[in-house]
Amino acid sequence: MSLINPLSFIRKAQEKGVAIAAFNVHNMETIQAVVEGAAEERAPVIIQTTPGTLKHAGIPFVAACVKEAAKIYDVPVALHVDHCPSYKMIVQCIQNGYTSVMIDGAELPYQENVALVKKVVEMAHFAGVAVEGELGRIGGTEDDMTVDEREATFTVPEEAKDFVEATGIDTLAIAIGTAHGVYKGEPKLDFERLSAIRNLVDLPLVLHGASGVPDDSIKEAVKRGICKINIATELKLPMAQAIQECFRSNPKENDPRKYMGAAKEAVKEVVREKIRLCSCSGLADEIRGV
Ligand code: 13P
């Protein structure tokens, strides 16, 4: 299949009370692991790249790899740019076939943030591309972006309603106690806040920083209206562990197909687990009426 706008399947997930798993990828093997894992679960999937990954690999290279993967494995695949502060980079992503974008104007004063997001929405919708916005700030580190815990702020429900109406975004990422990266203690999610946002905003809601959040909390979040779950760190860790294990058992190994092959399989297992946790296995066939 060609890459598609994820709203078709995110809205279906919302209707059914399940979520779509979105995975951050960094190289060819992680792209393969995500799409292969999704195909084995018969689930639609979102592949995401941060601006840091795009600087590392190049937008055309990433887009070409994901397009090929979507053609080979017969499930709906969307390609999304995650936490992008740059209008210019978003335009380049769309020109290269991205079907979804997240504009991150969190550094800006509120009115400037709204104006930037609105400008992206107008341009992206013209191109048939979905837009994710974020209100509140998620702590932790992703890529070269670090938000100190003291600067992290939870989403205020009334502000979320205003932000959605003022910008015209399609999905809203909310801050309710998750963080990017590895947690120091067990994250405690503010479910009451999530429900209060859900009562005021009927857009699909997105949970960032889902790695390391206990399964029960993810399930509760989905029950209360989260329709997209973002996972990055929990793919990086098994990848690194599988490579380390390869070199521990054979320090002279020099065949990338061996250590990267093992890494790919380890990542794929986590992809399948997370898709099952989101209860979206089989959704690909349901969307097509198979
Ligand atoms: P984690 O690294 O905590 O999984 O966060 C992923 C994320 O939110 C990507 O935007």
PDB file of C-alpha atoms and ligand atoms in Angstrom:
ATOM      1  CA  MET A   1       0.000   0.000   0.000  1.00  0.00           C
ATOM      2  CA  SER A   2       1.006   3.634  -0.347  1.00  0.00           C
ATOM      3  CA  LEU A   3       1.572   5.696   2.782  1.00  0.00           C
ATOM      4  CA  ILE A   4      -1.733   7.034   4.075  1.00  0.00           C
ATOM      5  CA  ASN A   5      -3.024   9.857   6.238  1.00  0.00           C
ATOM      6  CA  PRO A   6      -3.357   8.209   9.696  1.00  0.00           C
ATOM      7  CA  LEU A   7      -6.611   9.985  10.557  1.00  0.00           C
ATOM      8  CA  SER A   8      -8.620   7.287   8.789  1.00  0.00           C
ATOM      9  CA  PHE A   9      -7.364   4.640  11.194  1.00  0.00           C
ATOM     10  CA  ILE A  10      -6.900   6.856  14.282  1.00  0.00           C
ATOM     11  CA  ARG A  11     -10.582   7.837  14.053  1.00  0.00           C
ATOM     12  CA  LYS A  12     -11.531   4.177  13.693  1.00  0.00           C
ATOM     13  CA  ALA A  13      -9.470   3.435  16.820  1.00  0.00           C
ATOM     14  CA  GLN A  14     -11.261   6.249  18.651  1.00  0.00           C
ATOM     15  CA  GLU A  15     -14.640   4.859  17.618  1.00  0.00           C
ATOM     16  CA  LYS A  16     -13.677   1.410  18.940  1.00  0.00           C
ATOM     17  CA  GLY A  17     -12.017   2.629  22.160  1.00  0.00           C
ATOM     18  CA  VAL A  18      -8.570   1.281  21.184  1.00  0.00           C
ATOM     19  CA  ALA A  19      -5.311   3.038  20.275  1.00  0.00           C
ATOM     20  CA  ILE A  20      -2.819   3.118  17.423  1.00  0.00           C
ATOM     21  CA  ALA A  21       0.811   2.442  18.322  1.00  0.00           C
ATOM     22  CA  ALA A  22       3.280   4.964  16.864  1.00  0.00           C
ATOM     23  CA  PHE A  23       6.958   4.045  16.884  1.00  0.00           C
ATOM     24  CA  ASN A  24      10.028   6.251  16.509  1.00  0.00           C
ATOM     25  CA  VAL A  25      12.521   4.702  14.083  1.00  0.00           C
ATOM     26  CA  HIS A  26      16.185   5.464  13.500  1.00  0.00           C
ATOM     27  CA  ASN A  27      17.419   3.237  10.691  1.00  0.00           C
ATOM     28  CA  MET A  28      16.451   0.628   8.107  1.00  0.00           C
ATOM     29  CA  GLU A  29      16.208  -2.247  10.582  1.00  0.00           C
ATOM     30  CA  THR A  30      13.852  -0.394  12.930  1.00  0.00           C
ATOM     31  CA  ILE A  31      11.641   0.543   9.957  1.00  0.00           C
ATOM     32  CA  GLN A  32      11.536  -3.115   8.893  1.00  0.00           C
ATOM     33  CA  ALA A  33      10.880  -4.307  12.460  1.00  0.00           C
ATOM     34  CA  VAL A  34       7.960  -1.913  12.927  1.00  0.00           C
ATOM     35  CA  VAL A  35       6.231  -2.619   9.621  1.00  0.00           C
ATOM     36  CA  GLU A  36       6.858  -6.377   9.791  1.00  0.00           C
ATOM     37  CA  GLY A  37       5.602  -6.496  13.408  1.00  0.00           C
ATOM     38  CA  ALA A  38       2.492  -4.505  12.436  1.00  0.00           C
ATOM     39  CA  ALA A  39       1.862  -6.809   9.464  1.00  0.00           C
ATOM     40  CA  GLU A  40       2.105  -9.876  11.722  1.00  0.00           C
ATOM     41  CA  GLU A  41      -0.473  -8.277  14.057  1.00  0.00           C
ATOM     42  CA  ARG A  42      -2.574  -7.053  11.104  1.00  0.00           C
ATOM     43  CA  ALA A  43      -2.499  -3.571  12.642  1.00  0.00           C
ATOM     44  CA  PRO A  44      -2.286  -0.132  11.052  1.00  0.00           C
ATOM     45  CA  VAL A  45       0.835   1.612  12.265  1.00  0.00           C
ATOM     46  CA  ILE A  46       2.493   5.018  12.441  1.00  0.00           C
ATOM     47  CA  ILE A  47       6.214   5.352  11.842  1.00  0.00           C
ATOM     48  CA  GLN A  48       7.689   8.517  13.303  1.00  0.00           C
ATOM     49  CA  THR A  49      10.979  10.314  12.982  1.00  0.00           C
ATOM     50  CA  THR A  50      12.262  13.219  15.035  1.00  0.00           C
ATOM     51  CA  PRO A  51      14.143  16.131  13.433  1.00  0.00           C
ATOM     52  CA  GLY A  52      17.329  14.581  14.916  1.00  0.00           C
ATOM     53  CA  THR A  53      16.773  11.348  12.996  1.00  0.00           C
ATOM     54  CA  LEU A  54      16.074  13.341   9.843  1.00  0.00           C
ATOM     55  CA  LYS A  55      19.365  15.181  10.273  1.00  0.00           C
ATOM     56  CA  HIS A  56      21.088  11.828  10.780  1.00  0.00           C
ATOM     57  CA  ALA A  57      19.511   9.889   7.907  1.00  0.00           C
ATOM     58  CA  GLY A  58      18.081  12.541   5.557  1.00  0.00           C
ATOM     59  CA  ILE A  59      14.372  13.066   4.816  1.00  0.00           C
ATOM     60  CA  PRO A  60      14.393  11.507   1.287  1.00  0.00           C
ATOM     61  CA  PHE A  61      16.190   8.374   2.515  1.00  0.00           C
ATOM     62  CA  VAL A  62      13.806   7.788   5.426  1.00  0.00           C
ATOM     63  CA  ALA A  63      10.741   8.518   3.285  1.00  0.00           C
ATOM     64  CA  ALA A  64      11.914   6.158   0.521  1.00  0.00           C
ATOM     65  CA  CYS A  65      12.579   3.305   2.998  1.00  0.00           C
ATOM     66  CA  VAL A  66       9.195   3.680   4.694  1.00  0.00           C
ATOM     67  CA  LYS A  67       7.377   3.883   1.338  1.00  0.00           C
ATOM     68  CA  GLU A  68       9.032   0.620   0.226  1.00  0.00           C
ATOM     69  CA  ALA A  69       8.243  -1.074   3.552  1.00  0.00           C
ATOM     70  CA  ALA A  70       4.575  -0.059   3.223  1.00  0.00           C
ATOM     71  CA  LYS A  71       4.464  -1.570  -0.277  1.00  0.00           C
ATOM     72  CA  ILE A  72       6.002  -4.867   0.824  1.00  0.00           C
ATOM     73  CA  TYR A  73       3.939  -5.417   3.979  1.00  0.00           C
ATOM     74  CA  ASP A  74       0.241  -5.217   3.355  1.00  0.00           C
ATOM     75  CA  VAL A  75      -0.969  -2.996   6.242  1.00  0.00           C
ATOM     76  CA  PRO A  76      -1.872   0.720   6.416  1.00  0.00           C
ATOM     77  CA  VAL A  77       1.254   2.732   7.246  1.00  0.00           C
ATOM     78  CA  ALA A  78       1.498   6.460   7.984  1.00  0.00           C
ATOM     79  CA  LEU A  79       4.738   8.433   8.156  1.00  0.00           C
ATOM     80  CA  HIS A  80       4.854  11.197  10.769  1.00  0.00           C
ATOM     81  CA  VAL A  81       7.420  13.801  11.803  1.00  0.00           C
ATOM     82  CA  ASP A  82       7.557  14.031  15.606  1.00  0.00           C
ATOM     83  CA  HIS A  83       8.156  17.228  17.662  1.00  0.00           C
ATOM     84  CA  CYS A  84       9.192  19.400  14.740  1.00  0.00           C
ATOM     85  CA  PRO A  85       9.658  23.082  15.623  1.00  0.00           C
ATOM     86  CA  SER A  86      10.487  24.107  12.039  1.00  0.00           C
ATOM     87  CA  TYR A  87       7.860  25.076   9.430  1.00  0.00           C
ATOM     88  CA  LYS A  88      10.498  24.617   6.722  1.00  0.00           C
ATOM     89  CA  MET A  89      11.324  21.056   7.774  1.00  0.00           C
ATOM     90  CA  ILE A  90       7.623  20.211   7.871  1.00  0.00           C
ATOM     91  CA  VAL A  91       7.241  21.440   4.282  1.00  0.00           C
ATOM     92  CA  GLN A  92      10.239  19.304   3.240  1.00  0.00           C
ATOM     93  CA  CYS A  93       8.728  16.244   4.945  1.00  0.00           C
ATOM     94  CA  ILE A  94       5.407  16.733   3.152  1.00  0.00           C
ATOM     95  CA  GLN A  95       7.194  17.229  -0.182  1.00  0.00           C
ATOM     96  CA  ASN A  96       8.873  13.870   0.412  1.00  0.00           C
ATOM     97  CA  GLY A  97       5.621  12.027   1.143  1.00  0.00           C
ATOM     98  CA  TYR A  98       5.067  12.335   4.913  1.00  0.00           C
ATOM     99  CA  THR A  99       1.361  11.908   5.650  1.00  0.00           C
ATOM    100  CA  SER A 100       1.310  13.370   9.160  1.00  0.00           C
ATOM    101  CA  VAL A 101       3.228  16.068  11.035  1.00  0.00           C
ATOM    102  CA  MET A 102       3.605  17.343  14.578  1.00  0.00           C
ATOM    103  CA  ILE A 103       4.390  21.008  14.908  1.00  0.00           C
ATOM    104  CA  ASP A 104       5.964  21.787  18.279  1.00  0.00           C
ATOM    105  CA  GLY A 105       5.754  25.449  19.199  1.00  0.00           C
ATOM    106  CA  ALA A 106       6.099  24.856  22.939  1.00  0.00           C
ATOM    107  CA  GLU A 107       9.065  27.247  23.176  1.00  0.00           C
ATOM    108  CA  LEU A 108       6.897  30.132  21.936  1.00  0.00           C
ATOM    109  CA  PRO A 109       4.504  32.383  23.845  1.00  0.00           C
ATOM    110  CA  TYR A 110       0.931  31.005  23.577  1.00  0.00           C
ATOM    111  CA  GLN A 111      -0.365  33.345  20.833  1.00  0.00           C
ATOM    112  CA  GLU A 112       2.751  32.825  18.672  1.00  0.00           C
ATOM    113  CA  ASN A 113       2.456  29.069  19.187  1.00  0.00           C
ATOM    114  CA  VAL A 114      -1.193  29.204  18.032  1.00  0.00           C
ATOM    115  CA  ALA A 115      -0.251  31.286  14.964  1.00  0.00           C
ATOM    116  CA  LEU A 116       2.527  28.849  13.954  1.00  0.00           C
ATOM    117  CA  VAL A 117       0.337  25.772  14.427  1.00  0.00           C
ATOM    118  CA  LYS A 118      -2.490  27.393  12.443  1.00  0.00           C
ATOM    119  CA  LYS A 119      -0.126  28.186   9.580  1.00  0.00           C
ATOM    120  CA  VAL A 120       1.052  24.550   9.502  1.00  0.00           C
ATOM    121  CA  VAL A 121      -2.547  23.290   9.623  1.00  0.00           C
ATOM    122  CA  GLU A 122      -3.543  25.438   6.616  1.00  0.00           C
ATOM    123  CA  MET A 123      -0.604  24.242   4.539  1.00  0.00           C
ATOM    124  CA  ALA A 124      -0.750  20.552   5.640  1.00  0.00           C
ATOM    125  CA  HIS A 125      -4.504  20.221   5.141  1.00  0.00           C
ATOM    126  CA  PHE A 126      -4.124  21.635   1.641  1.00  0.00           C
ATOM    127  CA  ALA A 127      -1.727  18.723   0.999  1.00  0.00           C
ATOM    128  CA  GLY A 128      -4.031  16.139   2.659  1.00  0.00           C
ATOM    129  CA  VAL A 129      -1.694  15.678   5.622  1.00  0.00           C
ATOM    130  CA  ALA A 130      -2.745  15.301   9.288  1.00  0.00           C
ATOM    131  CA  VAL A 131      -1.484  17.644  12.013  1.00  0.00           C
ATOM    132  CA  GLU A 132      -0.765  16.788  15.654  1.00  0.00           C
ATOM    133  CA  GLY A 133      -0.414  19.633  18.137  1.00  0.00           C
ATOM    134  CA  GLU A 134       0.657  19.570  21.761  1.00  0.00           C
ATOM    135  CA  LEU A 135      -0.415  21.622  24.723  1.00  0.00           C
ATOM    136  CA  GLY A 136       1.401  21.388  28.031  1.00  0.00           C
ATOM    137  CA  ARG A 137       5.039  20.250  28.111  1.00  0.00           C
ATOM    138  CA  ILE A 138       6.231  16.692  28.511  1.00  0.00           C
ATOM    139  CA  GLY A 139       9.424  16.400  30.552  1.00  0.00           C
ATOM    140  CA  GLY A 140      12.459  14.240  29.822  1.00  0.00           C
ATOM    141  CA  THR A 141      14.796  13.880  26.854  1.00  0.00           C
ATOM    142  CA  GLU A 142      14.048  13.019  23.287  1.00  0.00           C
ATOM    143  CA  ASP A 143      16.697  13.531  20.645  1.00  0.00           C
ATOM    144  CA  ASP A 144      18.478  16.809  21.327  1.00  0.00           C
ATOM    145  CA  MET A 145      15.386  18.197  23.096  1.00  0.00           C
ATOM    146  CA  THR A 146      15.445  18.118  26.898  1.00  0.00           C
ATOM    147  CA  VAL A 147      12.656  19.509  29.026  1.00  0.00           C
ATOM    148  CA  ASP A 148      13.670  19.807  32.659  1.00  0.00           C
ATOM    149  CA  GLU A 149      11.116  18.254  35.050  1.00  0.00           C
ATOM    150  CA  ARG A 150      10.591  21.683  36.617  1.00  0.00           C
ATOM    151  CA  GLU A 151       9.639  23.130  33.212  1.00  0.00           C
ATOM    152  CA  ALA A 152       7.228  20.323  32.411  1.00  0.00           C
ATOM    153  CA  THR A 153       3.625  21.495  32.654  1.00  0.00           C
ATOM    154  CA  PHE A 154       0.409  19.514  32.603  1.00  0.00           C
ATOM    155  CA  THR A 155      -2.273  20.305  30.019  1.00  0.00           C
ATOM    156  CA  VAL A 156      -5.054  22.551  31.325  1.00  0.00           C
ATOM    157  CA  PRO A 157      -8.395  21.231  29.965  1.00  0.00           C
ATOM    158  CA  GLU A 158      -9.939  24.660  29.180  1.00  0.00           C
ATOM    159  CA  GLU A 159      -6.742  25.776  27.413  1.00  0.00           C
ATOM    160  CA  ALA A 160      -6.746  22.542  25.394  1.00  0.00           C
ATOM    161  CA  LYS A 161     -10.267  23.326  24.150  1.00  0.00           C
ATOM    162  CA  ASP A 162      -9.211  26.847  23.186  1.00  0.00           C
ATOM    163  CA  PHE A 163      -6.025  25.596  21.476  1.00  0.00           C
ATOM    164  CA  VAL A 164      -7.905  23.007  19.413  1.00  0.00           C
ATOM    165  CA  GLU A 165     -10.525  25.548  18.285  1.00  0.00           C
ATOM    166  CA  ALA A 166      -7.955  28.260  17.547  1.00  0.00           C
ATOM    167  CA  THR A 167      -5.598  26.046  15.510  1.00  0.00           C
ATOM    168  CA  GLY A 168      -7.736  23.453  13.674  1.00  0.00           C
ATOM    169  CA  ILE A 169      -5.361  20.560  14.531  1.00  0.00           C
ATOM    170  CA  ASP A 170      -6.482  16.960  13.970  1.00  0.00           C
ATOM    171  CA  THR A 171      -5.021  15.273  17.070  1.00  0.00           C
ATOM    172  CA  LEU A 172      -3.856  16.660  20.410  1.00  0.00           C
ATOM    173  CA  ALA A 173      -0.904  15.442  22.475  1.00  0.00           C
ATOM    174  CA  ILE A 174      -1.472  16.063  26.169  1.00  0.00           C
ATOM    175  CA  ALA A 175       0.809  16.193  29.194  1.00  0.00           C
ATOM    176  CA  ILE A 176      -0.657  14.151  32.064  1.00  0.00           C
ATOM    177  CA  GLY A 177       2.450  12.857  33.835  1.00  0.00           C
ATOM    178  CA  THR A 178       4.433  10.923  31.226  1.00  0.00           C
ATOM    179  CA  ALA A 179       7.984  11.881  30.165  1.00  0.00           C
ATOM    180  CA  HIS A 180      10.290  11.109  27.263  1.00  0.00           C
ATOM    181  CA  GLY A 181      13.131   8.664  27.934  1.00  0.00           C
ATOM    182  CA  VAL A 182      13.807   6.308  30.847  1.00  0.00           C
ATOM    183  CA  TYR A 183      11.763   6.932  34.031  1.00  0.00           C
ATOM    184  CA  LYS A 184      13.543   7.244  37.365  1.00  0.00           C
ATOM    185  CA  GLY A 185      10.483   6.008  39.300  1.00  0.00           C
ATOM    186  CA  GLU A 186       7.090   4.657  38.294  1.00  0.00           C
ATOM    187  CA  PRO A 187       5.166   7.314  36.336  1.00  0.00           C
ATOM    188  CA  LYS A 188       1.828   8.309  37.856  1.00  0.00           C
ATOM    189  CA  LEU A 189      -0.671   9.478  35.270  1.00  0.00           C
ATOM    190  CA  ASP A 190      -3.297  12.099  36.052  1.00  0.00           C
ATOM    191  CA  PHE A 191      -6.345  10.208  34.788  1.00  0.00           C
ATOM    192  CA  GLU A 192      -8.821  12.765  36.154  1.00  0.00           C
ATOM    193  CA  ARG A 193      -7.145  15.419  34.022  1.00  0.00           C
ATOM    194  CA  LEU A 194      -7.305  13.126  30.981  1.00  0.00           C
ATOM    195  CA  SER A 195     -11.048  12.626  31.494  1.00  0.00           C
ATOM    196  CA  ALA A 196     -11.570  16.370  31.993  1.00  0.00           C
ATOM    197  CA  ILE A 197      -9.762  17.053  28.685  1.00  0.00           C
ATOM    198  CA  ARG A 198     -11.767  14.305  26.965  1.00  0.00           C
ATOM    199  CA  ASN A 199     -15.009  15.941  28.176  1.00  0.00           C
ATOM    200  CA  LEU A 200     -14.089  19.248  26.556  1.00  0.00           C
ATOM    201  CA  VAL A 201     -12.220  18.080  23.446  1.00  0.00           C
ATOM    202  CA  ASP A 202     -13.459  15.336  21.148  1.00  0.00           C
ATOM    203  CA  LEU A 203     -10.339  15.093  18.966  1.00  0.00           C
ATOM    204  CA  PRO A 204      -8.223  11.931  19.160  1.00  0.00           C
ATOM    205  CA  LEU A 205      -5.785  12.399  22.070  1.00  0.00           C
ATOM    206  CA  VAL A 206      -2.131  11.358  21.957  1.00  0.00           C
ATOM    207  CA  LEU A 207       0.087  10.048  24.779  1.00  0.00           C
ATOM    208  CA  HIS A 208       3.803  10.769  24.431  1.00  0.00           C
ATOM    209  CA  GLY A 209       6.478   9.150  26.587  1.00  0.00           C
ATOM    210  CA  ALA A 210       4.717   5.795  26.721  1.00  0.00           C
ATOM    211  CA  SER A 211       7.916   3.742  27.211  1.00  0.00           C
ATOM    212  CA  GLY A 212       8.127   2.437  30.761  1.00  0.00           C
ATOM    213  CA  VAL A 213       4.508   3.277  31.611  1.00  0.00           C
ATOM    214  CA  PRO A 214       2.913   0.211  33.261  1.00  0.00           C
ATOM    215  CA  ASP A 215       0.537  -1.737  31.017  1.00  0.00           C
ATOM    216  CA  ASP A 216      -2.429  -1.102  33.324  1.00  0.00           C
ATOM    217  CA  SER A 217      -1.899   2.652  33.087  1.00  0.00           C
ATOM    218  CA  ILE A 218      -1.745   2.481  29.286  1.00  0.00           C
ATOM    219  CA  LYS A 219      -4.985   0.493  29.240  1.00  0.00           C
ATOM    220  CA  GLU A 220      -6.676   2.974  31.568  1.00  0.00           C
ATOM    221  CA  ALA A 221      -5.458   5.890  29.427  1.00  0.00           C
ATOM    222  CA  VAL A 222      -6.876   4.229  26.303  1.00  0.00           C
ATOM    223  CA  LYS A 223     -10.163   3.574  28.112  1.00  0.00           C
ATOM    224  CA  ARG A 224     -10.348   7.272  28.952  1.00  0.00           C
ATOM    225  CA  GLY A 225      -9.748   8.501  25.418  1.00  0.00           C
ATOM    226  CA  ILE A 226      -6.097   8.160  24.338  1.00  0.00           C
ATOM    227  CA  CYS A 227      -6.098   7.033  20.666  1.00  0.00           C
ATOM    228  CA  LYS A 228      -2.374   7.168  19.802  1.00  0.00           C
ATOM    229  CA  ILE A 229       0.530   5.954  21.929  1.00  0.00           C
ATOM    230  CA  ASN A 230       4.099   7.115  21.170  1.00  0.00           C
ATOM    231  CA  ILE A 231       6.956   4.695  21.832  1.00  0.00           C
ATOM    232  CA  ALA A 232      10.645   5.436  21.265  1.00  0.00           C
ATOM    233  CA  THR A 233      12.849   4.417  24.205  1.00  0.00           C
ATOM    234  CA  GLU A 234      11.341   0.947  24.529  1.00  0.00           C
ATOM    235  CA  LEU A 235      12.555   0.159  21.009  1.00  0.00           C
ATOM    236  CA  LYS A 236      16.003   1.651  21.535  1.00  0.00           C
ATOM    237  CA  LEU A 237      16.705  -0.428  24.652  1.00  0.00           C
ATOM    238  CA  PRO A 238      16.138  -3.951  23.201  1.00  0.00           C
ATOM    239  CA  MET A 239      18.030  -2.911  20.088  1.00  0.00           C
ATOM    240  CA  ALA A 240      21.094  -1.892  22.103  1.00  0.00           C
ATOM    241  CA  GLN A 241      20.817  -4.960  24.339  1.00  0.00           C
ATOM    242  CA  ALA A 242      20.630  -7.355  21.374  1.00  0.00           C
ATOM    243  CA  ILE A 243      23.727  -5.783  19.808  1.00  0.00           C
ATOM    244  CA  GLN A 244      25.622  -5.831  23.118  1.00  0.00           C
ATOM    245  CA  GLU A 245      24.655  -9.494  23.597  1.00  0.00           C
ATOM    246  CA  CYS A 246      25.974 -10.348  20.117  1.00  0.00           C
ATOM    247  CA  PHE A 247      29.346  -8.788  20.883  1.00  0.00           C
ATOM    248  CA  ARG A 248      29.488 -10.358  24.351  1.00  0.00           C
ATOM    249  CA  SER A 249      29.070 -13.830  22.890  1.00  0.00           C
ATOM    250  CA  ASN A 250      31.322 -13.109  19.906  1.00  0.00           C
ATOM    251  CA  PRO A 251      33.567 -10.054  20.454  1.00  0.00           C
ATOM    252  CA  LYS A 252      35.079 -10.528  16.962  1.00  0.00           C
ATOM    253  CA  GLU A 253      31.741 -10.421  15.145  1.00  0.00           C
ATOM    254  CA  ASN A 254      32.054  -8.080  12.175  1.00  0.00           C
ATOM    255  CA  ASP A 255      28.994  -8.933  10.107  1.00  0.00           C
ATOM    256  CA  PRO A 256      26.340  -6.189  10.491  1.00  0.00           C
ATOM    257  CA  ARG A 257      23.715  -8.607   9.215  1.00  0.00           C
ATOM    258  CA  LYS A 258      24.296 -10.729  12.349  1.00  0.00           C
ATOM    259  CA  TYR A 259      24.128  -8.041  15.037  1.00  0.00           C
ATOM    260  CA  MET A 260      21.609  -5.857  13.226  1.00  0.00           C
ATOM    261  CA  GLY A 261      19.517  -8.934  12.383  1.00  0.00           C
ATOM    262  CA  ALA A 262      19.352  -9.859  16.069  1.00  0.00           C
ATOM    263  CA  ALA A 263      18.501  -6.245  16.922  1.00  0.00           C
ATOM    264  CA  LYS A 264      15.689  -6.187  14.375  1.00  0.00           C
ATOM    265  CA  GLU A 265      14.087  -9.344  15.815  1.00  0.00           C
ATOM    266  CA  ALA A 266      14.300  -7.943  19.369  1.00  0.00           C
ATOM    267  CA  VAL A 267      12.646  -4.684  18.289  1.00  0.00           C
ATOM    268  CA  LYS A 268       9.923  -6.541  16.397  1.00  0.00           C
ATOM    269  CA  GLU A 269       8.919  -8.470  19.526  1.00  0.00           C
ATOM    270  CA  VAL A 270       8.353  -5.212  21.421  1.00  0.00           C
ATOM    271  CA  VAL A 271       6.426  -3.731  18.484  1.00  0.00           C
ATOM    272  CA  ARG A 272       4.041  -6.701  18.549  1.00  0.00           C
ATOM    273  CA  GLU A 273       3.616  -6.492  22.346  1.00  0.00           C
ATOM    274  CA  LYS A 274       2.804  -2.772  22.210  1.00  0.00           C
ATOM    275  CA  ILE A 275       0.310  -3.233  19.382  1.00  0.00           C
ATOM    276  CA  ARG A 276      -1.436  -5.932  21.431  1.00  0.00           C
ATOM    277  CA  LEU A 277      -1.396  -3.633  24.476  1.00  0.00           C
ATOM    278  CA  CYS A 278      -3.178  -0.979  22.372  1.00  0.00           C
ATOM    279  CA  SER A 279      -5.772  -3.626  21.343  1.00  0.00           C
ATOM    280  CA  CYS A 280      -5.364  -2.768  17.679  1.00  0.00           C
ATOM    281  CA  SER A 281      -4.345  -6.160  16.290  1.00  0.00           C
ATOM    282  CA  GLY A 282      -6.634  -7.041  13.376  1.00  0.00           C
ATOM    283  CA  LEU A 283      -7.741  -3.426  12.839  1.00  0.00           C
ATOM    284  CA  ALA A 284      -6.065  -3.320   9.407  1.00  0.00           C
ATOM    285  CA  ASP A 285      -8.483  -5.947   8.064  1.00  0.00           C
ATOM    286  CA  GLU A 286     -11.490  -4.378   9.768  1.00  0.00           C
ATOM    287  CA  ILE A 287     -10.778  -1.030   8.101  1.00  0.00           C
ATOM    288  CA  ARG A 288     -10.740  -2.718   4.723  1.00  0.00           C
ATOM    289  CA  GLY A 289     -13.763  -4.842   5.574  1.00  0.00           C
ATOM    290  CA  VAL A 290     -11.843  -8.147   5.181  1.00  0.00           C
TER     291      VAL A 290
HETATM  292  P1  13P B   1       9.491   7.473  24.890  1.00  0.00           P
HETATM  293  O1  13P B   1      10.886   7.583  24.447  1.00  0.00           O
HETATM  294  O2  13P B   1       9.345   7.701  26.337  1.00  0.00           O
HETATM  295  O3  13P B   1       8.848   6.206  24.438  1.00  0.00           O
HETATM  296  O4  13P B   1       8.667   8.665  24.203  1.00  0.00           O
HETATM  297  C1  13P B   1       8.322   8.567  22.864  1.00  0.00           C
HETATM  298  C2  13P B   1       7.612   9.775  22.385  1.00  0.00           C
HETATM  299  O5  13P B   1       6.796  10.350  23.061  1.00  0.00           O
HETATM  300  C3  13P B   1       7.922  10.245  21.040  1.00  0.00           C
HETATM  301  O6  13P B   1       7.362  11.470  20.779  1.00  0.00           O
END
